[in-house]
Tab-separated table of C-alpha atoms in Angstrom:
chain	number	residue	atom	x	y	z
P	49	LYS	CA	-1.006	0.674	24.553
P	50	GLU	CA	-0.416	-2.273	27.303
P	51	ALA	CA	3.552	-1.295	27.338
P	52	ASP	CA	4.931	0.071	30.868
P	53	THR	CA	5.552	3.448	29.873
P	54	ALA	CA	7.924	3.796	32.831
P	55	GLN	CA	10.178	2.794	30.074
P	56	ASN	CA	10.024	5.612	28.038
P	57	GLU	CA	12.863	7.665	29.892
P	58	HIS	CA	15.557	4.675	29.146
P	59	THR	CA	14.097	5.108	25.268
P	60	PHE	CA	14.270	8.684	25.422
P	61	ALA	CA	17.900	8.803	26.839
P	62	ARG	CA	19.249	6.396	24.394
P	63	CYS	CA	18.091	8.348	21.268
P	64	ARG	CA	18.987	11.639	23.010
P	65	GLU	CA	22.706	10.318	23.123
P	66	ILE	CA	22.512	9.046	19.778
P	67	LEU	CA	21.422	12.648	18.353
P	68	ALA	CA	23.999	14.507	20.555
P	69	GLU	CA	26.906	11.964	18.859
P	70	GLY	CA	25.437	13.224	15.489
P	71	GLY	CA	23.592	10.679	15.078
P	72	TRP	CA	19.722	10.155	13.604
P	73	ILE	CA	16.740	8.034	14.491
P	74	ALA	CA	13.593	7.426	13.008
P	75	LEU	CA	10.047	6.759	14.373
P	76	PHE	CA	6.787	6.905	14.079
P	77	PRO	CA	5.069	10.058	15.842
P	78	GLU	CA	1.554	9.092	15.867
P	79	GLY	CA	2.934	6.594	17.932
P	80	VAL	CA	0.340	3.498	16.963
P	81	SER	CA	0.043	1.160	13.536
P	82	HIS	CA	-3.643	2.143	12.063
P	83	ASP	CA	-5.239	2.378	8.592
P	84	ALA	CA	-6.865	5.419	8.829
P	85	SER	CA	-7.073	7.568	5.756
P	86	GLY	CA	-5.762	10.273	7.482
P	87	LEU	CA	-2.727	11.184	10.147
P	88	LEU	CA	-3.797	10.471	13.697
P	89	PRO	CA	-2.563	12.954	16.518
P	90	LEU	CA	0.956	12.748	17.218
P	91	LYS	CA	2.195	11.994	20.588
P	92	THR	CA	4.959	14.614	22.208
P	93	GLY	CA	7.689	11.820	22.130
P	94	ALA	CA	8.961	13.232	18.923
P	95	ALA	CA	9.151	16.535	20.175
P	96	ARG	CA	10.296	15.672	23.654
P	97	ILE	CA	13.172	13.773	22.228
P	98	ALA	CA	14.222	16.281	19.928
P	99	LEU	CA	14.300	19.597	22.472
P	100	GLY	CA	16.047	17.127	25.200
P	101	ALA	CA	18.683	16.483	22.738
P	102	GLY	CA	20.327	19.707	23.780
P	103	VAL	CA	22.141	20.108	20.077
P	104	PRO	CA	20.449	21.627	16.803
P	105	LEU	CA	18.742	19.108	14.836
P	106	ARG	CA	16.584	18.664	11.708
P	107	VAL	CA	13.419	16.785	11.802
P	108	VAL	CA	12.463	15.368	8.474
P	109	PRO	CA	9.016	14.501	7.438
P	110	VAL	CA	8.827	11.352	5.653
P	111	GLY	CA	4.961	10.182	3.936
P	112	ILE	CA	4.685	6.470	3.409
P	113	LEU	CA	2.097	5.210	0.640
P	114	TYR	CA	2.133	1.623	0.383
P	115	GLU	CA	0.679	0.419	-3.404
P	116	ASP	CA	-0.790	-2.760	-1.307
P	117	LYS	CA	-0.982	-3.134	2.532
P	118	ASP	CA	-2.199	-6.650	2.249
P	119	ILE	CA	0.327	-8.085	0.057
P	120	PHE	CA	4.218	-9.011	0.213
P	121	ARG	CA	6.765	-6.889	-1.987
P	122	SER	CA	4.263	-4.321	-2.411
P	123	ARG	CA	6.142	-1.344	-4.044
P	124	VAL	CA	6.321	1.780	-1.710
P	125	ALA	CA	6.393	5.505	-2.266
P	126	LEU	CA	8.349	8.261	0.336
P	127	ALA	CA	7.467	11.579	-0.065
P	128	PHE	CA	9.823	13.997	1.904
P	129	GLY	CA	9.033	17.266	3.393
P	130	ASP	CA	10.839	20.251	4.304
P	131	PRO	CA	12.815	19.942	7.396
P	132	VAL	CA	11.651	21.630	11.013
P	133	VAL	CA	14.775	22.947	12.512
P	134	VAL	CA	15.121	22.465	16.412
P	135	GLU	CA	17.468	24.573	17.873
P	136	ALA	CA	18.788	23.698	21.366
P	137	GLY	CA	16.385	24.752	23.871
P	138	GLU	CA	14.565	23.621	27.204
P	139	GLU	CA	11.917	21.003	26.960
P	140	THR	CA	9.414	23.218	28.392
P	141	SER	CA	5.548	21.766	27.921
P	142	GLU	CA	5.178	24.782	25.651
P	143	ALA	CA	7.990	24.405	23.558
P	144	VAL	CA	6.954	20.467	23.256
P	145	ARG	CA	3.247	21.534	22.241
P	146	GLU	CA	4.926	23.838	19.375
P	147	LEU	CA	7.456	21.844	18.092
P	148	THR	CA	4.947	18.867	17.968
P	149	GLU	CA	2.403	20.979	15.953
P	150	ARG	CA	5.087	22.630	13.786
P	151	ILE	CA	6.041	18.128	12.726
P	152	ALA	CA	2.230	17.196	12.124
P	153	GLY	CA	2.150	20.286	9.694
P	154	GLU	CA	4.800	19.119	7.900
P	155	LEU	CA	3.718	15.542	7.631
P	156	GLY	CA	0.667	16.576	6.907
P	157	GLU	CA	2.205	18.214	3.715
P	158	VAL	CA	3.554	14.798	2.706
P	159	VAL	CA	0.831	12.192	3.473
P	160	LEU	CA	-1.806	11.506	1.685
P	161	GLN	CA	-4.950	12.333	3.644
P	162	ALA	CA	-8.862	12.060	2.871
P	163	ARG	CA	-12.032	12.388	4.814
P	164	ASP	CA	-12.274	8.638	4.369
P	165	ARG	CA	-11.117	5.638	2.724
P	166	GLU	CA	-13.357	5.458	-0.222
P	167	ILE	CA	-12.204	9.216	-0.917
P	168	TRP	CA	-9.100	8.097	-0.149
P	169	ARG	CA	-8.821	5.596	-2.954
P	170	GLY	CA	-10.619	7.478	-5.383
P	171	LEU	CA	-8.082	10.362	-5.475
P	172	LEU	CA	-5.034	7.703	-6.002
P	173	LEU	CA	-7.135	5.989	-8.800
P	174	VAL	CA	-7.932	9.573	-10.247
P	175	ALA	CA	-4.290	10.286	-10.069
P	176	ALA	CA	-3.336	6.799	-11.544
P	177	TRP	CA	-5.537	7.340	-14.669
P	178	GLU	CA	-2.903	10.071	-15.910
P	179	GLY	CA	0.193	7.586	-15.774
P	180	GLY	CA	3.774	7.710	-14.362
P	181	GLY	CA	5.471	5.814	-11.714
P	182	LEU	CA	3.986	5.128	-8.074
P	183	GLY	CA	5.904	8.054	-6.997
P	184	ARG	CA	4.008	10.397	-9.307
P	185	VAL	CA	0.932	8.829	-8.228
P	186	GLU	CA	1.214	9.558	-4.920
P	187	ALA	CA	2.325	13.283	-5.246
P	188	ARG	CA	-0.493	14.278	-7.524
P	189	ALA	CA	-3.024	12.225	-5.238
P	190	ARG	CA	-2.007	14.847	-2.611
P	191	GLU	CA	-2.649	17.895	-4.806
P	192	LEU	CA	-5.984	16.660	-5.865
P	193	ALA	CA	-6.823	15.629	-1.961
P	194	ASP	CA	-6.091	19.781	-1.700
P	195	VAL	CA	-8.619	20.299	-4.363
P	196	TRP	CA	-10.693	18.220	-3.275
P	197	ARG	CA	-10.837	19.815	0.350
P	198	ARG	CA	-11.070	23.321	-0.984
P	199	LEU	CA	-13.939	22.267	-3.468
P	200	ALA	CA	-15.794	20.413	-0.594
P	201	LEU	CA	-16.570	24.286	1.151
P	202	ARG	CA	-17.020	26.057	-2.237
P	203	ASP	CA	-18.611	23.621	-4.300
P	204	PRO	CA	-20.159	20.445	-2.833
P	205	ALA	CA	-22.598	19.367	-5.216
P	206	ARG	CA	-19.977	19.552	-8.263
P	207	LEU	CA	-17.607	18.289	-5.969
P	208	GLU	CA	-20.502	15.046	-5.154
P	209	ALA	CA	-21.451	15.196	-9.051
P	210	LEU	CA	-18.006	14.606	-9.946
P	211	ALA	CA	-17.130	12.106	-7.426
P	212	ASP	CA	-20.681	10.335	-8.473
P	213	ALA	CA	-19.068	10.287	-12.181
P	214	VAL	CA	-16.027	8.778	-11.471
P	215	ARG	CA	-17.617	6.212	-9.478
P	216	ALA	CA	-20.054	5.094	-12.303
P	217	TYR	CA	-16.759	5.017	-14.573
P	218	VAL	CA	-15.173	2.629	-11.981
P	219	ARG	CA	-17.893	0.773	-12.230
P	220	ARG	CA	-18.330	0.410	-15.788
P	221	LEU	CA	-14.724	-0.888	-16.327
P	222	GLU	CA	-15.035	-3.363	-13.382
P	223	THR	CA	-17.956	-5.091	-15.039
P	224	LEU	CA	-15.412	-5.534	-18.411
P	225	GLY	CA	-13.251	-7.047	-15.758
P	226	VAL	CA	-10.738	-4.072	-16.564
P	227	ARG	CA	-8.983	-2.046	-13.367
P	228	ASP	CA	-6.486	0.144	-15.808
P	229	PRO	CA	-7.821	2.357	-18.714
P	230	LEU	CA	-4.418	2.916	-19.675
P	231	ALA	CA	-4.333	-0.901	-20.670
P	232	ILE	CA	-7.343	-0.337	-22.828
P	233	GLU	CA	-5.222	2.497	-24.857
P	234	ALA	CA	-2.146	-0.148	-25.100
P	235	ALA	CA	-1.380	-2.572	-27.731
P	236	PRO	CA	-3.422	-5.655	-27.134
P	237	PRO	CA	-1.203	-8.649	-26.128
P	238	SER	CA	-0.769	-11.440	-28.078
P	239	VAL	CA	-2.314	-14.550	-26.105
P	240	VAL	CA	-0.247	-17.384	-27.035
P	241	PRO	CA	3.338	-15.518	-26.991
P	242	SER	CA	1.802	-14.026	-23.172
P	243	PHE	CA	0.537	-17.359	-21.271
P	244	LEU	CA	3.471	-19.326	-22.565
P	245	PRO	CA	5.703	-19.309	-19.963
P	246	LEU	CA	3.220	-20.197	-17.934
P	247	LEU	CA	3.017	-23.329	-19.484
P	248	VAL	CA	6.141	-24.038	-19.043
P	249	ALA	CA	6.446	-23.806	-15.694
P	250	ALA	CA	2.616	-24.455	-14.814
P	251	PRO	CA	4.574	-28.013	-13.774
P	252	LEU	CA	6.753	-26.895	-10.876
P	253	ALA	CA	3.908	-24.596	-9.958
P	254	LEU	CA	1.447	-27.599	-9.275
P	255	VAL	CA	4.431	-29.422	-7.087
P	256	GLY	CA	4.616	-26.125	-4.831
P	257	ALA	CA	1.010	-25.949	-5.007
P	258	LEU	CA	0.191	-29.475	-3.765
P	259	LEU	CA	3.242	-29.162	-1.163
P	260	GLY	CA	1.991	-25.700	0.350
P	261	TRP	CA	-1.384	-24.764	-0.974
P	262	ALA	CA	-3.776	-25.657	2.191
P	263	PRO	CA	-1.121	-23.815	4.807
P	264	TYR	CA	-0.880	-21.018	2.447
P	265	ARG	CA	-4.826	-20.390	2.123
P	266	LEU	CA	-4.850	-21.024	5.810
P	267	VAL	CA	-2.523	-18.579	6.618
P	268	ARG	CA	-4.725	-16.020	4.908
P	269	VAL	CA	-7.903	-16.987	6.413
P	270	VAL	CA	-6.148	-16.940	9.797
P	271	ALA	CA	-4.587	-13.611	9.387
P	272	ASN	CA	-7.750	-11.472	8.234
P	273	ARG	CA	-9.728	-13.254	10.920
P	274	LEU	CA	-6.934	-12.099	13.307
P	275	ALA	CA	-6.462	-8.538	12.159
P	276	GLY	CA	-10.462	-7.870	12.302
P	277	PRO	CA	-10.885	-4.121	11.049
P	278	ASN	CA	-7.113	-3.941	11.385
P	279	GLN	CA	-6.088	-4.365	8.176
P	280	ASP	CA	-2.576	-2.831	9.090
P	281	LEU	CA	-1.939	-5.705	10.483
P	282	VAL	CA	-2.961	-8.502	7.971
P	283	SER	CA	0.643	-8.699	6.664
P	284	THR	CA	2.335	-8.957	10.059
P	285	PHE	CA	0.024	-12.297	10.967
P	286	LYS	CA	0.473	-13.413	7.500
P	287	ILE	CA	4.653	-13.232	8.426
P	288	PHE	CA	4.496	-15.615	11.457
P	289	GLY	CA	1.335	-17.434	10.377
P	290	GLY	CA	3.602	-18.354	7.063
P	291	LEU	CA	6.424	-19.125	9.453
P	292	PHE	CA	4.535	-21.729	11.237
P	293	PHE	CA	1.985	-23.023	9.152
P	294	ILE	CA	3.931	-23.335	6.109
P	295	GLY	CA	6.905	-24.118	7.408
P	296	GLY	CA	5.623	-26.586	9.917
P	297	THR	CA	4.082	-27.980	7.008
P	298	TRP	CA	7.323	-28.556	4.913
P	299	ILE	CA	8.809	-29.977	8.519
P	300	VAL	CA	5.962	-32.826	8.356
P	301	GLU	CA	6.398	-33.562	4.546
P	302	ALA	CA	9.964	-33.907	4.745
P	303	VAL	CA	9.619	-36.083	7.842
P	304	ALA	CA	7.305	-38.181	6.218
P	305	ALA	CA	9.306	-38.616	3.185
P	306	ALA	CA	12.245	-39.809	5.514
P	307	TRP	CA	9.725	-42.283	6.980
P	308	TRP	CA	8.703	-43.982	4.027
P	309	LEU	CA	11.359	-43.160	1.505
P	310	GLY	CA	14.747	-42.414	3.329
P	311	PRO	CA	16.611	-39.541	4.247
P	312	LEU	CA	17.555	-38.325	0.737
P	313	ALA	CA	13.677	-38.127	-0.177
P	314	SER	CA	13.154	-36.255	2.832
P	315	LEU	CA	16.151	-33.449	2.002
P	316	ALA	CA	14.600	-33.182	-1.566
P	317	VAL	CA	11.378	-32.619	-0.356
P	318	PHE	CA	12.567	-30.085	2.104
P	319	LEU	CA	14.894	-28.235	-0.668
P	320	VAL	CA	11.997	-28.517	-3.687
P	321	ALA	CA	9.056	-27.571	-1.498
P	322	PRO	CA	10.248	-23.845	-1.025
P	323	ALA	CA	11.450	-23.328	-4.385
P	324	THR	CA	8.456	-24.725	-5.911
P	325	GLY	CA	6.506	-22.774	-3.652
P	326	LEU	CA	7.744	-19.381	-4.365
P	327	ILE	CA	7.240	-20.379	-8.598
P	328	ALA	CA	3.764	-21.426	-7.438
P	329	LEU	CA	2.988	-17.886	-5.816
P	330	ARG	CA	5.019	-16.042	-8.813
P	331	TRP	CA	2.914	-18.229	-10.925
P	332	ASP	CA	-0.509	-17.384	-9.639
P	333	GLU	CA	0.469	-13.528	-9.875
P	334	SER	CA	1.558	-13.705	-13.336
P	335	LEU	CA	-1.902	-15.481	-14.299
P	336	THR	CA	-3.436	-12.622	-12.634
P	337	ARG	CA	-1.501	-9.882	-14.370
P	338	ARG	CA	-1.809	-11.531	-17.720
P	339	ARG	CA	-5.601	-12.243	-16.950
P	340	GLU	CA	-6.436	-8.419	-16.530
P	341	ALA	CA	-3.829	-7.438	-19.997
P	342	PHE	CA	-6.483	-10.142	-21.667
P	343	LEU	CA	-9.197	-8.809	-20.711
P	344	ALA	CA	-8.181	-4.790	-21.211
P	345	GLY	CA	-7.204	-6.659	-24.694
P	346	ARG	CA	-10.136	-7.628	-25.445
P	347	VAL	CA	-12.146	-4.845	-24.496
P	348	ALA	CA	-9.344	-2.702	-27.079
P	349	ARG	CA	-10.011	-4.606	-29.747
P	350	LYS	CA	-13.679	-3.161	-29.821
P	351	GLN	CA	-12.855	-0.252	-31.343
P	352	ARG	CA	-15.967	1.627	-30.706
P	353	LEU	CA	-16.144	0.693	-27.078
P	354	ALA	CA	-12.471	1.109	-25.922
P	355	GLU	CA	-12.565	4.546	-27.514
P	356	ALA	CA	-15.530	5.497	-26.052
P	357	LEU	CA	-13.737	4.154	-22.564
P	358	ALA	CA	-10.660	6.264	-23.506
P	359	GLU	CA	-12.607	9.676	-24.146
P	360	ARG	CA	-14.954	9.415	-20.968
P	361	ARG	CA	-11.083	8.923	-19.015
P	362	ARG	CA	-10.121	11.931	-20.979
P	363	GLU	CA	-13.544	13.560	-20.413
P	364	LEU	CA	-13.329	12.981	-16.278
P	365	LEU	CA	-9.694	14.206	-16.157
P	366	ALA	CA	-10.492	17.449	-18.023
P	367	ALA	CA	-13.227	17.868	-15.586
P	368	VAL	CA	-11.132	17.170	-12.757
P	369	ALA	CA	-8.526	20.008	-14.128
P	370	ASP	CA	-11.489	22.504	-14.677
P	371	ALA	CA	-12.295	21.864	-10.971
P	372	GLU	CA	-8.583	22.206	-9.582
P	373	ARG	CA	-8.483	24.963	-12.082
P	374	ASP	CA	-11.695	26.989	-10.300
P	375	ALA	CA	-10.590	25.578	-6.521
P	376	GLY	CA	-7.714	28.094	-7.428
């Protein structure tokens, strides 16, 4: 927002050159990073670039869904929509407005949108209960979002009752320490083989934690503080914070080792710290996954409780399917 907009024309000219030569460009037409539960109004830049290229083009809408924006190495699902065909023509204000609306309409078909973040997360949650990979979950959540919008107009009371039932089920699972109801129906994991790799890697993970635990935690605190309500910026701050705090800590440790023990010790610390730091990170993530699997397995061993939870999930999915049929 604080950028010099006078530079836009230079950027537009370069983009038009690339397109006229048969190249392609990728851009985010909302023109701002955000964490809203739906599309923001599109800027006119995409339409102005396309219309000013002087050649026929196709604008391909792409929807992006991150599994978790707050962590590194999060999976992402991409949904591609029908191309918007742009014929060569004049860049009039009317043409720009019309093309912007067309692009926004097609983007709306491939982006998961909801009234608020709670509903947005709920749609993904219910979609995940049906199983499948992230791509299937994302596509199913968009179908459910369409059902939600239609039911909100036709039968809001029924919709709210269904949402309350889903919330109650989620709270019950959280009380039991289970996030994924599908895990309850899976075979309970064997405890010793499941945790054995963690025991083997524990000494190296401990070294990594000792060398980098404090700055790693500091990065998280600082990133969340700087991002504030803009959670889409957390990972950006973590990247730069990690380079500064964690990298700086390793350098200080290497210099200290050189001072006390000599250059070979310094080199060893500088090599060992990043490697064991990565092991510590993976170790912590693996422990979390195994803990969740263990809790789900413990519930699964209580046959009557597991059957009741599985049956309740099937009932909720059936209610969603009925609502979908009634919504047309």
